[in-house]
Each structure stands twice: as C-alpha cells, then as structure tokens.
GROMACS .gro file of C-alpha atoms in nm:
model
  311
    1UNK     CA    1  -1.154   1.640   0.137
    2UNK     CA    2  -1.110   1.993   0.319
    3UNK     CA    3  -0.989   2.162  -0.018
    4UNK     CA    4  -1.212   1.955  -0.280
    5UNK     CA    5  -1.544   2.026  -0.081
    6UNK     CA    6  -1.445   2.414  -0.101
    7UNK     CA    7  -1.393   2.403  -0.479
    8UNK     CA    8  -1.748   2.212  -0.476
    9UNK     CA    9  -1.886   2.521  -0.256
   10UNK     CA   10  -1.717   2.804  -0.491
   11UNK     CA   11  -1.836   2.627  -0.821
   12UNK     CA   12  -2.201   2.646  -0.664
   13UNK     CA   13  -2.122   3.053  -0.569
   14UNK     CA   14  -1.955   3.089  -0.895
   15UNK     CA   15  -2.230   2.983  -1.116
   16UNK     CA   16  -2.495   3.157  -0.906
   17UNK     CA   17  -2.279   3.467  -0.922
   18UNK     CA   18  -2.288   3.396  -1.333
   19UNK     CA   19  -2.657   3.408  -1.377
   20UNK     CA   20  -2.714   3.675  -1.151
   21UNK     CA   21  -2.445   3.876  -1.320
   22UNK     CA   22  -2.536   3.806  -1.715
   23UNK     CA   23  -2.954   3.894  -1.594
   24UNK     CA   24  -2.833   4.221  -1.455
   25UNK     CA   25  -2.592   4.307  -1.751
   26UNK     CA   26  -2.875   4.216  -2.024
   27UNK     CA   27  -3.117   4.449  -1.828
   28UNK     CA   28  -2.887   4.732  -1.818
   29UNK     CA   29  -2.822   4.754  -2.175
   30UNK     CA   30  -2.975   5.053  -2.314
   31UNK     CA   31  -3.200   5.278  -2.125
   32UNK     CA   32  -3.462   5.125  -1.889
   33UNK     CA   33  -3.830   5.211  -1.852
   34UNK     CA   34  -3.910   5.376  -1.518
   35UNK     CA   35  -4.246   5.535  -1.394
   36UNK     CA   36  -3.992   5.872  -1.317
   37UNK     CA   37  -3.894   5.892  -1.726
   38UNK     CA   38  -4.002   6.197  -1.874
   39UNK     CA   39  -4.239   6.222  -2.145
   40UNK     CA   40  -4.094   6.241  -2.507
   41UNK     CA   41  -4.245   6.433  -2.760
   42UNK     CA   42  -4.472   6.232  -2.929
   43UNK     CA   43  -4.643   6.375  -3.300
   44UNK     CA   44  -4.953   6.138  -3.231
   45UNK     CA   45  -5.245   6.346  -3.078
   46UNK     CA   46  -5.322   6.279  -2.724
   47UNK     CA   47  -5.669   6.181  -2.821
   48UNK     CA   48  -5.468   5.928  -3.045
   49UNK     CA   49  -5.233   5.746  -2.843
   50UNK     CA   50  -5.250   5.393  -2.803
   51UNK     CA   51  -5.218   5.188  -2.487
   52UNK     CA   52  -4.994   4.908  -2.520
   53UNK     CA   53  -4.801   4.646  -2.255
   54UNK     CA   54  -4.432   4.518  -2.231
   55UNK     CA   55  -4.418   4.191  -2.133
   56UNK     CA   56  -4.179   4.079  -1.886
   57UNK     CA   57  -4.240   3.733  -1.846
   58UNK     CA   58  -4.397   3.448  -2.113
   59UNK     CA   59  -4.580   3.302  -1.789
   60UNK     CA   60  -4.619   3.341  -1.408
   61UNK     CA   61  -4.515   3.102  -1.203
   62UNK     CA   62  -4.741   2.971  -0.908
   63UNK     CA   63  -4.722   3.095  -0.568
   64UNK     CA   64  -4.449   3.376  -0.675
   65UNK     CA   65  -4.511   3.727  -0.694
   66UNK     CA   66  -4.409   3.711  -1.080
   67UNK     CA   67  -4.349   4.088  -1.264
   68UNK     CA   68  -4.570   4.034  -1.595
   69UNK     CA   69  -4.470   4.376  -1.760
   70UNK     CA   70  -4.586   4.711  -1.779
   71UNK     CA   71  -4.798   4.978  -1.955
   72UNK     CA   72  -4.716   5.212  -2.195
   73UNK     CA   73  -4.758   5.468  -2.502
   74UNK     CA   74  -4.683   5.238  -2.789
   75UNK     CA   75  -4.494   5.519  -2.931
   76UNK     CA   76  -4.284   5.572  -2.543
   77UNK     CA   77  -4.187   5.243  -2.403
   78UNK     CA   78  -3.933   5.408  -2.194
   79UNK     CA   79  -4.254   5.609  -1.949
   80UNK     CA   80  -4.410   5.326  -1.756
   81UNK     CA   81  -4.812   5.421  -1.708
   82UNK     CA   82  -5.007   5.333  -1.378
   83UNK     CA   83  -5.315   5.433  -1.222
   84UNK     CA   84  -5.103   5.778  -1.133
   85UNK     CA   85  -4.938   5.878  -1.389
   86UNK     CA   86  -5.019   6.219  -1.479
   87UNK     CA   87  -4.824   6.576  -1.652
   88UNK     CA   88  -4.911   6.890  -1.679
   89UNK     CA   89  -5.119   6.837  -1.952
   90UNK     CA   90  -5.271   6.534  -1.963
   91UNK     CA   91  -5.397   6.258  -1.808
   92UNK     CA   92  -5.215   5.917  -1.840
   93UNK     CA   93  -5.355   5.742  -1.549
   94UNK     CA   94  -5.420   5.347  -1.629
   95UNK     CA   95  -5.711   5.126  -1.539
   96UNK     CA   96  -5.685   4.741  -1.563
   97UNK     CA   97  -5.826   4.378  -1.519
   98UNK     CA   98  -5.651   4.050  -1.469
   99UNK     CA   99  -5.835   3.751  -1.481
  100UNK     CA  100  -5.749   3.406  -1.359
  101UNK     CA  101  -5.898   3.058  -1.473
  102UNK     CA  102  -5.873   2.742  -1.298
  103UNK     CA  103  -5.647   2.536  -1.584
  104UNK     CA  104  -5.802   2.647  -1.934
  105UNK     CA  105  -6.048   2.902  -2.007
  106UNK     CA  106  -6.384   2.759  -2.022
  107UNK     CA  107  -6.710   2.928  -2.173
  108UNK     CA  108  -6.922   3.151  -1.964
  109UNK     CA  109  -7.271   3.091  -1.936
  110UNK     CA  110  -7.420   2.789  -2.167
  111UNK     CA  111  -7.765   2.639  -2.180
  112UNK     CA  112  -7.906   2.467  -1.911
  113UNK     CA  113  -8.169   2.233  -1.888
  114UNK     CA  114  -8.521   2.394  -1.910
  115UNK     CA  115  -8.400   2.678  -2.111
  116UNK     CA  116  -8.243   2.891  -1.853
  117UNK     CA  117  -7.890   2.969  -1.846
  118UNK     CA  118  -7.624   2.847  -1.653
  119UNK     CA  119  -7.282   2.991  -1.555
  120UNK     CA  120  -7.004   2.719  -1.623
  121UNK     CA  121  -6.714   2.988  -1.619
  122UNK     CA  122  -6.422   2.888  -1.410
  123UNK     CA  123  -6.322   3.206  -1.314
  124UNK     CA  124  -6.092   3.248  -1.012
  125UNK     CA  125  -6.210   3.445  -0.717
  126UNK     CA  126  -5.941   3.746  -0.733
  127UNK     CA  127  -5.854   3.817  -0.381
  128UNK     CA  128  -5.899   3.419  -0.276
  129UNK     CA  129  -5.712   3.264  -0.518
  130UNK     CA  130  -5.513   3.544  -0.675
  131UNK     CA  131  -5.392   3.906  -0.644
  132UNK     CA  132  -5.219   4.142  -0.845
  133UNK     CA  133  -5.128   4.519  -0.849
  134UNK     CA  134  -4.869   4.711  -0.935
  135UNK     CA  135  -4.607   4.805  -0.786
  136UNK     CA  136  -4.358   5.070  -0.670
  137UNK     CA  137  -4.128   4.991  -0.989
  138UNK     CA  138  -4.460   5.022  -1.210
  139UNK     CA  139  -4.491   4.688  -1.295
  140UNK     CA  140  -4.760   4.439  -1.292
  141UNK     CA  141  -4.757   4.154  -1.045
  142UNK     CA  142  -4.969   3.862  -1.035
  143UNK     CA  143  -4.936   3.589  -0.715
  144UNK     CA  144  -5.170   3.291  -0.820
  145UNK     CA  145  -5.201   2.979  -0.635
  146UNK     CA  146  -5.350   2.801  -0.913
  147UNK     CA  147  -5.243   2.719  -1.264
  148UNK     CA  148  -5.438   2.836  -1.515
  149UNK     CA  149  -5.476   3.078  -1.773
  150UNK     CA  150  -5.482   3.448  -1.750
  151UNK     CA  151  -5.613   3.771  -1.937
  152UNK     CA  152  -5.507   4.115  -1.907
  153UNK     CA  153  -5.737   4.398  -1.978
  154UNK     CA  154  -5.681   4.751  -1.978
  155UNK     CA  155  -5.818   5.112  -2.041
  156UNK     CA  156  -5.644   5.470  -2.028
  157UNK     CA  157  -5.784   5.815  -1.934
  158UNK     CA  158  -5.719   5.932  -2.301
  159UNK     CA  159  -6.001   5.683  -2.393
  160UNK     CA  160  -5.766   5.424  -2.551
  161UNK     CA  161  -5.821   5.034  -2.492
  162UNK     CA  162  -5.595   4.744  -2.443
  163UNK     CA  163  -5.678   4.361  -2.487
  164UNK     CA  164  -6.104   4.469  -2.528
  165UNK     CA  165  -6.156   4.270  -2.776
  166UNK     CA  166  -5.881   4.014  -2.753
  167UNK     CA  167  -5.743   4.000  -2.406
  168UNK     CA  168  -5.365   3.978  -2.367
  169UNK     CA  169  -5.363   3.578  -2.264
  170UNK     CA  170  -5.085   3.451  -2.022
  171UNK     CA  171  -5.081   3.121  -1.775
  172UNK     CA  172  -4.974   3.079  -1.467
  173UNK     CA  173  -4.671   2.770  -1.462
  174UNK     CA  174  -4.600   2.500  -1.244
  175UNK     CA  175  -4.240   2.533  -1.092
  176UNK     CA  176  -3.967   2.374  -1.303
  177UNK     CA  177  -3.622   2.221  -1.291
  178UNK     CA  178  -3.322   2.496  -1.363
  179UNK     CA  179  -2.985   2.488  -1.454
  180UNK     CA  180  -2.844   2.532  -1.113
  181UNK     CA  181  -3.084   2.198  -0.966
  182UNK     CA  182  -2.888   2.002  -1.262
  183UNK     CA  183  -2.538   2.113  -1.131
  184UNK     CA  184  -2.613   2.031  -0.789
  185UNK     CA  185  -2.759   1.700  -0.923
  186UNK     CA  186  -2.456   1.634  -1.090
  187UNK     CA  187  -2.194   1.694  -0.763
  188UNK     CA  188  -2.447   1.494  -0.574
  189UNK     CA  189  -2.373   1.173  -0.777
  190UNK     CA  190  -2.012   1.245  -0.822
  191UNK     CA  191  -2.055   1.228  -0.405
  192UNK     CA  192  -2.266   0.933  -0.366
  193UNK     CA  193  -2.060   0.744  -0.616
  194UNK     CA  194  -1.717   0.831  -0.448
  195UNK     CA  195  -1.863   0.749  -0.121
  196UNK     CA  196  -1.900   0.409  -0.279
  197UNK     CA  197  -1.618   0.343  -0.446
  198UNK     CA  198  -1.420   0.495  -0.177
  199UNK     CA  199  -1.196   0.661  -0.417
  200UNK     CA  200  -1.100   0.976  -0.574
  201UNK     CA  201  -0.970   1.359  -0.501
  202UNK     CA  202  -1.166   1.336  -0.172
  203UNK     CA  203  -1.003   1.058  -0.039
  204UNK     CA  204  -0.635   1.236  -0.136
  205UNK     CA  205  -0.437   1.355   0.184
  206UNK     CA  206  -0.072   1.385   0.196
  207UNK     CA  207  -0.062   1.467   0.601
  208UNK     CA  208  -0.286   1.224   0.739
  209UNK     CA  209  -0.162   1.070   1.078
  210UNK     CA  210  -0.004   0.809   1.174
  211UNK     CA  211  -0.271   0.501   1.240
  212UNK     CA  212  -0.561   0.751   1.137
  213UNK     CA  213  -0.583   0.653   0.769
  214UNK     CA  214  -0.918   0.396   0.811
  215UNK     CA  215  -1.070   0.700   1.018
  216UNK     CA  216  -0.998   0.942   0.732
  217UNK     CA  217  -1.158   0.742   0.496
  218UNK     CA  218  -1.485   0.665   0.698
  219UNK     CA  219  -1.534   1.040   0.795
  220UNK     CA  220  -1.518   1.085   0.410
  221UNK     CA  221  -1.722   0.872   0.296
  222UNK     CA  222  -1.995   0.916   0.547
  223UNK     CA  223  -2.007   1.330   0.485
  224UNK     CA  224  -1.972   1.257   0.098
  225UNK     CA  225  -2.263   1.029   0.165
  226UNK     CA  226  -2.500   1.247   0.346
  227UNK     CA  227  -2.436   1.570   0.121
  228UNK     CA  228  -2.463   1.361  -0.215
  229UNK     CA  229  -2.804   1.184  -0.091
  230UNK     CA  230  -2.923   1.555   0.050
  231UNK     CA  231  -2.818   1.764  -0.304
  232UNK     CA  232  -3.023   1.506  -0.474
  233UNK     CA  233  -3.341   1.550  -0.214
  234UNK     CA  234  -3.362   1.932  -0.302
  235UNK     CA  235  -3.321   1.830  -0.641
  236UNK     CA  236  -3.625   1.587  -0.626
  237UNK     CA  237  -3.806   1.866  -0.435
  238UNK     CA  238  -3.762   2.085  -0.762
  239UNK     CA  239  -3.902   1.894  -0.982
  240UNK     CA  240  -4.198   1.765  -0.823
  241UNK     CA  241  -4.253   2.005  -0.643
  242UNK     CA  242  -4.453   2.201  -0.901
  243UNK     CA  243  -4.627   2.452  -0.662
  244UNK     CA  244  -4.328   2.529  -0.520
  245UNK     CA  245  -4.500   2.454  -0.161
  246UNK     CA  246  -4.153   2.309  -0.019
  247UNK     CA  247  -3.898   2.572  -0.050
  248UNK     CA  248  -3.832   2.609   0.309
  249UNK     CA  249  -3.732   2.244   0.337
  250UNK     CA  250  -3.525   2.269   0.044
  251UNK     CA  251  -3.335   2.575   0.219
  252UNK     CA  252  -3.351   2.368   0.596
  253UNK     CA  253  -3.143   2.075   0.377
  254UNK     CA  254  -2.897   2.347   0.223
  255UNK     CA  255  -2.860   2.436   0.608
  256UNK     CA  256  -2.797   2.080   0.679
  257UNK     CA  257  -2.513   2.050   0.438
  258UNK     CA  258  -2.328   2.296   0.552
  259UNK     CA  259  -2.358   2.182   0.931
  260UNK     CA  260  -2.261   1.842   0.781
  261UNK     CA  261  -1.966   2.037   0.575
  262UNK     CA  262  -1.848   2.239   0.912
  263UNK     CA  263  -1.881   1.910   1.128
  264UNK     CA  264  -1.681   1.689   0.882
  265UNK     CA  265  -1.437   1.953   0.823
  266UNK     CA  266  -1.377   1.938   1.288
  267UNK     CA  267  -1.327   1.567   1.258
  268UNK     CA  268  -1.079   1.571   0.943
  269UNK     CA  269  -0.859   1.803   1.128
  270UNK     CA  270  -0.809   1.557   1.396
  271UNK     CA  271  -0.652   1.316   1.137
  272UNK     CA  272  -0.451   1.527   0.976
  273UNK     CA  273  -0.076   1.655   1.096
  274UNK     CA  274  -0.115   2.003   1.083
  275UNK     CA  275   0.269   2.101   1.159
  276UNK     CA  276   0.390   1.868   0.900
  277UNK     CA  277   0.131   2.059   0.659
  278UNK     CA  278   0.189   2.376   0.760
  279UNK     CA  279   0.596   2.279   0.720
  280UNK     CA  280   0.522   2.201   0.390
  281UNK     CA  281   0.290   2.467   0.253
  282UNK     CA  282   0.578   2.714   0.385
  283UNK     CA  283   0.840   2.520   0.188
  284UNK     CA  284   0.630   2.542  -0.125
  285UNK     CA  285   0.562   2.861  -0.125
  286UNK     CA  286   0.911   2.998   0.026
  287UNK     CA  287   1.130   3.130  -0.307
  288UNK     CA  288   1.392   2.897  -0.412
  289UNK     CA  289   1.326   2.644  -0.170
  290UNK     CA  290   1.367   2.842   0.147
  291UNK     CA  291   1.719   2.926  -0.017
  292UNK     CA  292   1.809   3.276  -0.010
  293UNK     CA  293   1.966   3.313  -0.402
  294UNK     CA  294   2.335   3.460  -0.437
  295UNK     CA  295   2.295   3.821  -0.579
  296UNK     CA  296   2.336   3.874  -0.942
  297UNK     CA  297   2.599   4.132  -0.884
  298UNK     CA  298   2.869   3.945  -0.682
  299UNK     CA  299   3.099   3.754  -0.894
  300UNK     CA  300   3.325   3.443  -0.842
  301UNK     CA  301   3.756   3.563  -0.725
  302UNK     CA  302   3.826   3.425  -1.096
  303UNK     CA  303   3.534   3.585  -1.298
  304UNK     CA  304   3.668   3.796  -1.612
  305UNK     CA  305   3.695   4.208  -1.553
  306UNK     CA  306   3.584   4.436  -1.826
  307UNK     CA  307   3.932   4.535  -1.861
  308UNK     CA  308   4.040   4.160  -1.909
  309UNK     CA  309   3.810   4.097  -2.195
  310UNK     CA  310   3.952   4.440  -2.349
  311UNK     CA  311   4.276   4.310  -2.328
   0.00000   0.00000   0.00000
C-alpha cells in the first residue's frame, strides 16, 4: 500500500512538474517582451506608429487576476508600452479603457416610452465588479467577478488609436475542468473500485505479520476509500464550481488526503515485519547474494600455465 500510494503521489508531482515545465520552455523560446527592452530602430515616423496589443490569453477567467496581453509598436513587439514608457525622444506613454458587460453586450440607450431615451446598457461598474491595471511586468490584468464580455480601448501619446472604432472584444470564462482534475479523477476510481473489490497492488504485502492479514486489508481499504471518494470531491468542485468560489476547500481536502495518507501509512507499519523486510531488501540489493565472488585472478592448483599451453 506504502509503496503504491507513493507512486500515486509522484505521478501527481510528475505531471504537475510536466506542465509547468513545457509552459516555461514555450515562453522562453526566442526573446521575450519586457517594459526594460530597448527601442529598435524603427523607419516608420514617430507621428506614424501604430498602437497595437499582444494577446496573452483568448479569455479571462472569473475571479483570477488573468494577464490579457500587452501594448506595443506594431512594428516592436519586443518594447512593452504603459502609461510610463518614455525615451529620450519621444513620448510612448499609453492610455486605456476596459470595459466589462454583465453576460453579452447589450445596446446603450434605446427608446423609451414617451419619446425620451432610456439607458439599457449593462455595463459593469469598474471598481465594484471589476478592476484592471497593469502591472509591474507591463501587462494588462483584468479580475472580474462576473462573466461577460469585455472591450479594450486604447490611445498613445503619439496620437495613435487602438480598438476606437472596433474595440478589441474578450469575455470573461467560467472556471473549467483541466487535465490534471481528469488524472486525479481517474486514481480516484481506480481507489474506490479497489477498495471494493478488495484486490489489487494495494492489497500486495510480502511482510505482513503473523495474524495481522484481516487488519491489513481493512486499513487498506478504508484509506483507499476515503482518498478515492475525496479526489473525486475536488474533482466535482472543478467542474461546477464555475466561479471558482471553492478553491480553499478543494486545497483543505488535498490537506485531508495527505493526513489520511500519513495516518494510514502509522497503522500499516504496525502490520508489517519490519526486520524480516529490512532482511530482505538487504539481501536483494547485496551483490551476488550477500556472496563475496572469488577474484578473477586466482586460479584453480590444476588450471593450465602459459608455459603449458606453449608446450
């Protein structure tokens, strides 16, 4: 049980490791942006340049500070612009707008009865219901705690324009399942249903003690149990939980599993023989059986000399 819930634990490390690992290797390829890059020379006019934005996410996600991108010379994408950046020469300094809608843009202000005009926008109140800024890495954050659409807006100091007449349009997305809630589904069924059966790897044990075999298998079945029915809470917590409101329970269960790993792990050793174990992990791994080979260099009394086989 001991040594199958470990490789159950590294798996879960392993594949976290992966992700983390492959995002930081695909964002290090090539140079990045930074607000510190210096300006290239640029042919275009300053007069000319065009503001333009990088996006860094299709969609925010709700209740997350979620990095949408970052501005930019169309013709630098490597200089990131914000509401400081500034040479010698010229002014680069940004000015922007994000707007938030509760679910999907509606029209402004339509007819109302009696001729006068009514505002039906559903406009977010920014500060209330949203914030953004940017930040020290020069890019744009938004933190929404509604879903909805969004527009970007912006203006530079050279007198260029982004998203005037056709605002940059983004939404702000529910929480969703991953990849890693699928894994953990997955060992959390392979736990319930060996719990069940009562069978399998984590019921294998070669040193259990005398009289202690019906106690094994109880203290094995109850942890794989309880961890198999608590992976698939957090998992149920991820996908319904689509404002992401209960991530501190899901980490309080993660904490639960591993108390319920540590405590399981006590009991076990009480059924297990540890000398006759430890006995045979040192006979395993001793070289040729604890045997101490002859050396290659001492020969038998009737072994052939050189000078016999010349002869």
């Amino acid at each position: 049980m001991k040594k199958n819930a470990l490789r159950i634990l590294a798996l879960i490390l392993v594949v976290t490791a992966a992700a983390l690992a492959l995002t930081g290797c695909f964002g290090m390829m090539g140079e990045m942006p930074k607000v510190t890059n210096e300006e290239a020379k640029s042919e275009t006019p300053y007069e000319q340049r065009k503001l333009g934005f990088v996006q860094n996410a299709a969609a925010a996600q709700v209740n997350v500070d979620t990095p949408l991108g970052f501005f930019c010379y169309e013709d630098n994408k490597l200089r990131i612009l914000t509401e400081n950046s500034k040479t010698e020469e010229h002014d680069d300094s940004v000015s922007y707008t994000v707007t938030v809608y509760d679910g999907k843009k509606a029209e402004g202000a339509q007819p109302a009865v009696g001729g006068l005009s009514e505002d039906r926008s559903n406009k977010l109140a920014e500060g209330m219901d949203y914030a953004y800024c940017i930040k020290e890495n020069g890019y744009l954050y938004l933190n929404s705690r509604v879903l909805g659409d969004v527009e970007i807006t912006a203006s530079c100091a050279n007198g260029s324009a982004f998203g005037q007449n056709e605002p940059l349009k983004l939404e702000v997305a529910p929480h969703t399942i991953k990849l890693f809630d699928i894994i953990i589904a997955g060992i959390g069924l392979y736990l319930i249903f060996s719990a069940i059966v009562g069978k399998g790897k984590l019921f294998q044990n070669d040193f259990i003690k005398e009289g202690k075999e019906e106690e094994h298998k109880k203290i094995v079945r109850i942890t794989s149990l309880v961890i198999g029915v608590l992976m698939l809470a957090t998992v149920a917590i991820a996908l319904f939980d689509k404002y992401g409101e209960y991530r501190l329970v899901s980490v309080a269960i993660f904490g639960v599993v591993l108390a319920a790993f540590i405590i399981s792990t006590i009991l076990l050793r009480r059924c297990t023989d540890l000398e006759a174990k430890r006995k045979a992990m040192n006979d395993r791994y001793a070289p040729y059986g604890g045997k101490t080979p002859a050396s290659a260099f001492i020969f038998d009394e009737n072994e052939p000399t050189v000078d016999d086989i010349q002869k």
